[in-house]
Amino acid sequence: MTREIAVVAFAQTDHRRTSAELSEVEMLMPVLHEVLDETGLKTADIDFTCSGSSDYLAGRAFSFTLALDGVGAWPPISESHVEMDGAWALYEAWTKLLTGEADTALVYSYGKSSPGSVRDVLTRQLDPYYVAPLWPDAVSLAALQAQALIDGGVTDEPALAAVGARSRSDAGANSHAQLRGSVPQGEYAVRPLRTGDCPPVGDGAAAVILAAGERARSLCARPAWIRGIDHRIEAHGLGVRDLTDSPSARLAAERAGAFERPVDTAELHAPFSSQEVVLRRALRLDDSVRVNPSGGALAANPVMAAGLIRIGEAAAGIHRGESDRALAHATSGPCLQQNLVAVLEGDPR
Amino acid sequence: MPEVLQAPLVLEFPFTRSLGPVQSAFLTGLRERVVLGVRTRDGRTLVPPVEYDPVTAEEIGELVEVAATGTVTTWAWNHEPRRGQPLDTPFAWVLVRLDGADTALLHVLDVPGPDSVHSGMRVRIRWAGERTGAITDIACFEPYDGAGERQDTGRTGATEAAVHSGEFENMVTGIVAPARLDYTYSPGRAQSAYIGALSERRTVGERCPSCRKVYVPPRGACPTCGVATSEQVEVGPRGTVTTYCIVNIKAKNLDIEVPYVYAHIALDGADLALHGRIAGIPYDRVRMGLRVEPVWKEGARHPDHYRPTGEPDAEYDTYKELL
């Protein structure tokens, strides 16, 4: 029989443009302690630990090993790491709990974009033969997708600006967000995307605790049960894909069970306003769904943590009783190449 | 709080990559001003070519030649070129479907401004003067309005892809893709304090509030308890050799004669051993328990080496937990 697994605690840093005074582990530790305190668990009570981060952001090989100081890796613990957003670390932890080998898991991720240029860093995830030697930065690739949407009559620049404005306005209620309230739409970063269509560059970390079955009920008054998770990837060749659609996001949502019943809330990892347009269509989200009440990635986009934060925000809405069934989405790669969808539910009230 | 330290950090790699048969043919072709695609079993032509069908994952390798002219499928105007990008004047990023191809290639378009580019516009390849077998052999695309105009290779802008053997003289079998990323490295609070103290020839660690162990160098966390550390503790300067090895192979660019001794040294008051070189004693006289002290050189940011203090050796029981 399939085990029931839930997000029982979530914490995130205040995301900031720079945190030069803190090392990664110093930035991360407060959120680790926050989720442990929320549940009353100690590090020794955690059966499995999984993290997500990137050496290219840190500029150091095996950079995640230093962060392990923050989780008390002695005596030895069961631990794993993905060189991806923490949402994929959560996926690994979820499968570990499904096997029954663990009842609790700590998932965390972090990223400091401030030491380098994240636009240049992200070029290193591209095809190294045909694409990376041209150094197309993340904003430029997103702009190609935005123009394809405009040419296709799917959206226009004022509609994109409205996505950014709504995100930052909603972020006014999120004390952790980096950009809140009214933000100028600004000049073109790479046309047709203006600075207001792009995410802020910043540093941040997040942590989540997962627990199975009765353990989850004992740790959280209203656990956010994970009804399904799936993640899918599309061809790496940008010119092979239809950039105006996201078949991988749609398939992941279908396999996660997102279309079985309507959701009331969606936390979408859409770093660019144009990507929210693509995802709303692919995930069949109509105006009855609250999209990114946290402000989303347009209000705070700590690379490697922003996807995990979407799952955490969706779960926290259920914990607070503001949501009963939520969709959480994370992305990676250029132009929404990879997509993860999780469906979370609270117990009926 | 002490000043936050920062220093430039440059990562530079000449990534050397092998090419498979399809990529080898494509990149060698560019050197010869020939653009090759690959045909899938269902008859689509993929440019740039890949070795496996992105839909079926079937291995594919039937090469066809496509034209150097094509159509922009989408674009983005980049008014501020960045380091490494193909043009240093403002340009458009473009996806171009070459005539004869069913998929689009990413590159850049050299036009004066965003008003000079639109999806659907006709473009052609401008070849680089010196070509080596790389995607940058295409210098950029440029507007093209010459219907039936002959390419400077003597080929027509054919829309029907013709089968090509993919064979050229001196096939390119690998590429070197240099990558450089610039960072400003900050070591954070705990390590900044450690480095700051070293400049005064002091060594500071941090004590765990839970298990009371003193970690050096401090990283701001106790790896056993998983809690933040903040109480600074000065340790040393003297210490005890807990274990060591004798290095017999000279490292490149290292100005130290071999053999020399590399040791773990538990500074007095620390619960973790540091690394250091032992000198001032014949290498075969170094031993566990040897008492040592740091030797500084003028202007150095850390001890050059450690030398014997002349004290009696430490008892094994006093350092056995620090091995």
XYZ file of C-alpha atoms in Angstrom, chain B residues 10-305:
296
model
C 38.234 33.662 -11.519
C 37.314 30.204 -12.733
C 38.691 29.380 -16.146
C 38.553 26.029 -17.896
C 39.471 25.018 -21.447
C 36.776 22.322 -21.628
C 38.010 19.747 -24.142
C 35.212 17.689 -25.642
C 35.034 14.785 -28.066
C 32.574 14.873 -30.924
C 30.530 11.924 -32.075
C 30.159 11.138 -35.788
C 27.222 13.492 -36.331
C 28.624 16.487 -34.453
C 32.010 15.894 -36.053
C 30.474 16.059 -39.529
C 28.424 19.155 -38.652
C 31.297 21.154 -37.189
C 33.775 20.070 -39.878
C 31.141 21.078 -42.402
C 30.930 24.573 -40.929
C 34.673 24.884 -41.399
C 34.077 24.096 -45.096
C 31.035 26.416 -45.269
C 28.645 23.498 -45.587
C 25.670 23.170 -43.225
C 24.630 19.605 -42.481
C 21.490 18.365 -40.836
C 20.423 14.908 -39.830
C 17.322 13.171 -41.142
C 15.015 11.287 -38.819
C 13.286 8.052 -39.763
C 10.019 9.950 -40.289
C 11.702 12.363 -42.692
C 12.295 15.466 -40.585
C 15.620 17.253 -40.954
C 17.172 18.482 -37.710
C 19.618 21.390 -37.848
C 21.741 21.525 -35.785
C 21.958 17.742 -36.021
C 21.827 15.372 -33.068
C 22.746 11.712 -32.782
C 19.427 10.543 -31.391
C 15.919 11.410 -32.472
C 14.581 13.767 -29.778
C 11.128 12.171 -30.107
C 11.871 8.451 -30.430
C 15.429 8.330 -28.995
C 16.341 6.255 -32.029
C 19.958 6.522 -33.181
C 20.107 8.576 -36.371
C 22.965 9.538 -38.645
C 21.740 10.143 -42.184
C 23.277 13.485 -43.059
C 21.831 15.970 -45.509
C 23.058 19.342 -46.675
C 20.804 22.315 -46.082
C 21.074 25.895 -47.307
C 22.980 28.759 -45.724
C 19.805 30.820 -45.997
C 16.780 30.591 -43.766
C 13.923 32.200 -41.881
C 13.860 33.743 -38.392
C 11.332 31.892 -36.229
C 11.768 34.082 -33.137
C 14.162 36.743 -31.923
C 15.182 38.950 -29.012
C 17.030 42.259 -29.131
C 20.207 42.369 -27.074
C 21.290 45.992 -26.728
C 24.158 45.193 -24.378
C 26.392 42.388 -25.707
C 28.105 40.400 -22.956
C 31.555 38.852 -22.846
C 31.884 35.837 -25.105
C 28.853 36.572 -27.265
C 29.413 36.497 -31.038
C 29.150 40.249 -31.715
C 30.327 43.173 -29.629
C 27.784 45.550 -31.177
C 24.048 45.352 -30.313
C 22.455 42.385 -32.066
C 19.400 40.143 -32.187
C 19.393 36.632 -30.809
C 17.595 34.551 -33.406
C 16.322 31.067 -33.930
C 16.749 30.404 -37.651
C 15.150 27.583 -39.598
C 17.533 27.060 -42.491
C 16.028 26.250 -45.854
C 15.668 22.486 -45.995
C 15.513 22.079 -42.213
C 12.544 21.413 -39.925
C 14.105 22.748 -36.726
C 15.821 25.993 -35.825
C 19.393 26.888 -34.940
C 20.256 29.457 -32.259
C 22.618 32.215 -33.305
C 22.807 35.990 -33.640
C 21.709 38.415 -36.348
C 23.713 41.498 -37.251
C 21.243 44.319 -37.896
C 21.344 47.979 -36.807
C 18.358 47.907 -34.478
C 15.250 46.080 -33.290
C 13.176 47.689 -36.033
C 15.266 45.779 -38.570
C 14.260 42.330 -37.341
C 10.999 40.400 -37.280
C 9.921 36.803 -37.149
C 9.621 35.470 -40.675
C 12.448 37.597 -42.052
C 14.907 36.006 -44.454
C 18.525 35.723 -43.359
C 21.737 34.047 -44.420
C 24.915 32.922 -42.764
C 27.893 35.271 -42.624
C 30.884 32.973 -42.339
C 33.799 33.742 -40.051
C 37.051 34.584 -41.860
C 38.996 31.947 -39.968
C 37.091 28.759 -39.345
C 38.196 25.952 -37.055
C 35.223 23.618 -36.866
C 33.064 25.288 -34.220
C 29.615 26.851 -33.993
C 31.380 30.219 -34.077
C 32.491 29.468 -37.668
C 29.110 31.042 -38.306
C 30.119 34.609 -37.436
C 26.451 35.629 -37.389
C 23.426 35.842 -39.645
C 22.676 38.849 -41.852
C 19.538 39.953 -43.716
C 19.048 38.248 -47.070
C 16.744 39.343 -49.842
C 18.491 37.901 -52.895
C 16.114 35.312 -54.238
C 18.131 32.756 -56.164
C 21.381 34.465 -55.197
C 24.312 32.079 -55.357
C 26.213 31.342 -52.175
C 29.898 32.187 -52.235
C 30.556 28.463 -51.994
C 29.008 28.216 -55.426
C 25.949 26.420 -54.019
C 22.451 27.651 -54.606
C 20.145 28.275 -51.678
C 18.415 25.001 -52.319
C 15.293 24.276 -50.295
C 15.510 20.526 -50.854
C 18.046 18.955 -48.542
C 20.489 16.752 -50.439
C 22.095 13.677 -48.931
C 25.690 14.257 -47.841
C 28.333 11.710 -46.845
C 29.484 13.889 -43.970
C 33.057 13.156 -44.995
C 35.653 15.868 -45.331
C 39.422 15.940 -45.252
C 40.893 16.394 -41.774
C 37.737 15.766 -39.814
C 37.340 17.788 -36.623
C 36.952 15.238 -33.824
C 36.985 17.484 -30.787
C 36.490 21.040 -29.643
C 37.999 23.156 -26.926
C 35.306 25.345 -25.407
C 36.943 27.846 -23.069
C 34.801 29.003 -20.182
C 35.485 31.806 -17.767
C 33.335 32.909 -14.858
C 34.176 35.783 -12.527
C 33.180 35.840 -8.893
C 33.757 37.994 -5.866
C 34.383 35.500 -3.115
C 33.328 36.211 0.458
C 34.231 33.655 3.081
C 31.410 34.641 5.434
C 31.481 35.703 9.070
C 33.365 32.865 10.785
C 36.078 32.411 8.194
C 36.532 36.186 7.827
C 37.272 36.329 11.554
C 39.750 33.460 11.202
C 41.572 35.076 8.280
C 41.501 38.471 10.010
C 43.146 37.014 13.134
C 45.842 35.305 11.043
C 46.918 38.730 9.803
C 47.796 39.442 13.455
C 49.546 36.048 13.666
C 46.811 34.693 15.923
C 44.675 31.606 15.326
C 41.025 31.720 16.402
C 38.482 28.939 16.445
C 34.863 28.842 17.533
C 33.395 26.860 20.421
C 30.194 24.876 19.965
C 27.635 26.027 22.543
C 26.340 22.470 22.803
C 29.288 20.039 22.849
C 31.904 22.697 23.813
C 34.348 21.549 21.141
C 36.553 24.212 19.570
C 36.642 24.087 15.771
C 39.515 25.568 13.803
C 39.317 26.917 11.191
C 35.772 27.839 12.196
C 32.994 27.607 9.618
C 30.166 28.928 11.745
C 28.599 25.561 12.517
C 29.283 22.508 14.662
C 29.166 19.511 12.302
C 28.328 17.169 15.180
C 25.496 19.128 16.747
C 24.317 21.026 13.669
C 24.121 24.279 15.589
C 25.624 27.690 14.949
C 28.916 28.525 16.630
C 29.885 32.071 17.512
C 32.064 32.124 20.670
C 35.578 32.886 19.461
C 38.475 31.134 21.178
C 42.143 31.855 20.582
C 44.125 28.631 20.228
C 47.827 27.777 19.960
C 50.277 29.083 19.016
C 51.882 25.786 20.088
C 50.506 22.420 19.201
C 51.064 18.682 18.960
C 51.693 16.568 15.866
C 48.887 14.007 15.836
C 49.851 12.253 12.607
C 52.054 12.940 9.608
C 53.405 11.675 6.311
C 56.680 12.090 4.452
C 56.324 13.638 1.009
C 58.845 12.333 -1.529
C 57.454 13.728 -4.772
C 57.991 17.366 -5.579
C 54.829 19.192 -6.540
C 54.862 21.434 -9.596
C 55.534 25.089 -8.751
C 56.296 24.224 -5.131
C 59.547 25.643 -3.851
C 60.152 23.067 -1.109
C 62.856 20.417 -1.214
C 61.753 16.820 -0.798
C 61.522 14.842 1.329
C 59.507 16.977 3.725
C 56.947 16.238 6.402
C 53.286 17.152 6.147
C 51.432 16.830 9.429
C 48.188 17.222 11.293
C 48.768 19.590 14.185
C 46.374 19.972 17.089
C 46.913 23.510 18.352
C 46.634 23.846 22.128
C 42.983 24.455 22.982
C 41.614 23.192 19.627
C 39.499 20.070 19.176
C 40.379 19.626 15.528
C 43.804 19.296 13.903
C 45.074 21.727 11.245
C 47.383 20.864 8.356
C 50.936 22.130 8.260
C 54.489 21.420 7.156
C 57.100 20.444 9.746
C 60.669 21.758 9.381
C 63.659 22.481 11.585
C 64.086 18.769 12.301
C 65.281 15.912 10.064
C 62.277 14.359 8.356
C 62.954 10.937 9.843
C 62.896 12.337 13.389
C 59.335 13.664 13.214
C 56.933 11.638 15.382
C 53.415 11.604 16.764
C 53.267 13.699 19.916
C 56.034 16.070 18.814
C 55.432 19.557 20.217
C 55.671 22.297 17.562
C 55.201 26.046 17.084
C 54.503 28.140 13.990
C 57.221 29.949 12.040
C 56.084 33.066 10.191
C 57.766 34.731 7.267
C 57.594 38.471 6.666
C 54.371 39.473 4.904
C 52.933 35.944 4.953
C 49.242 35.387 5.611
C 49.685 32.050 7.334
C 52.498 30.166 9.085
C 55.193 29.039 6.647
C 55.805 25.877 8.673
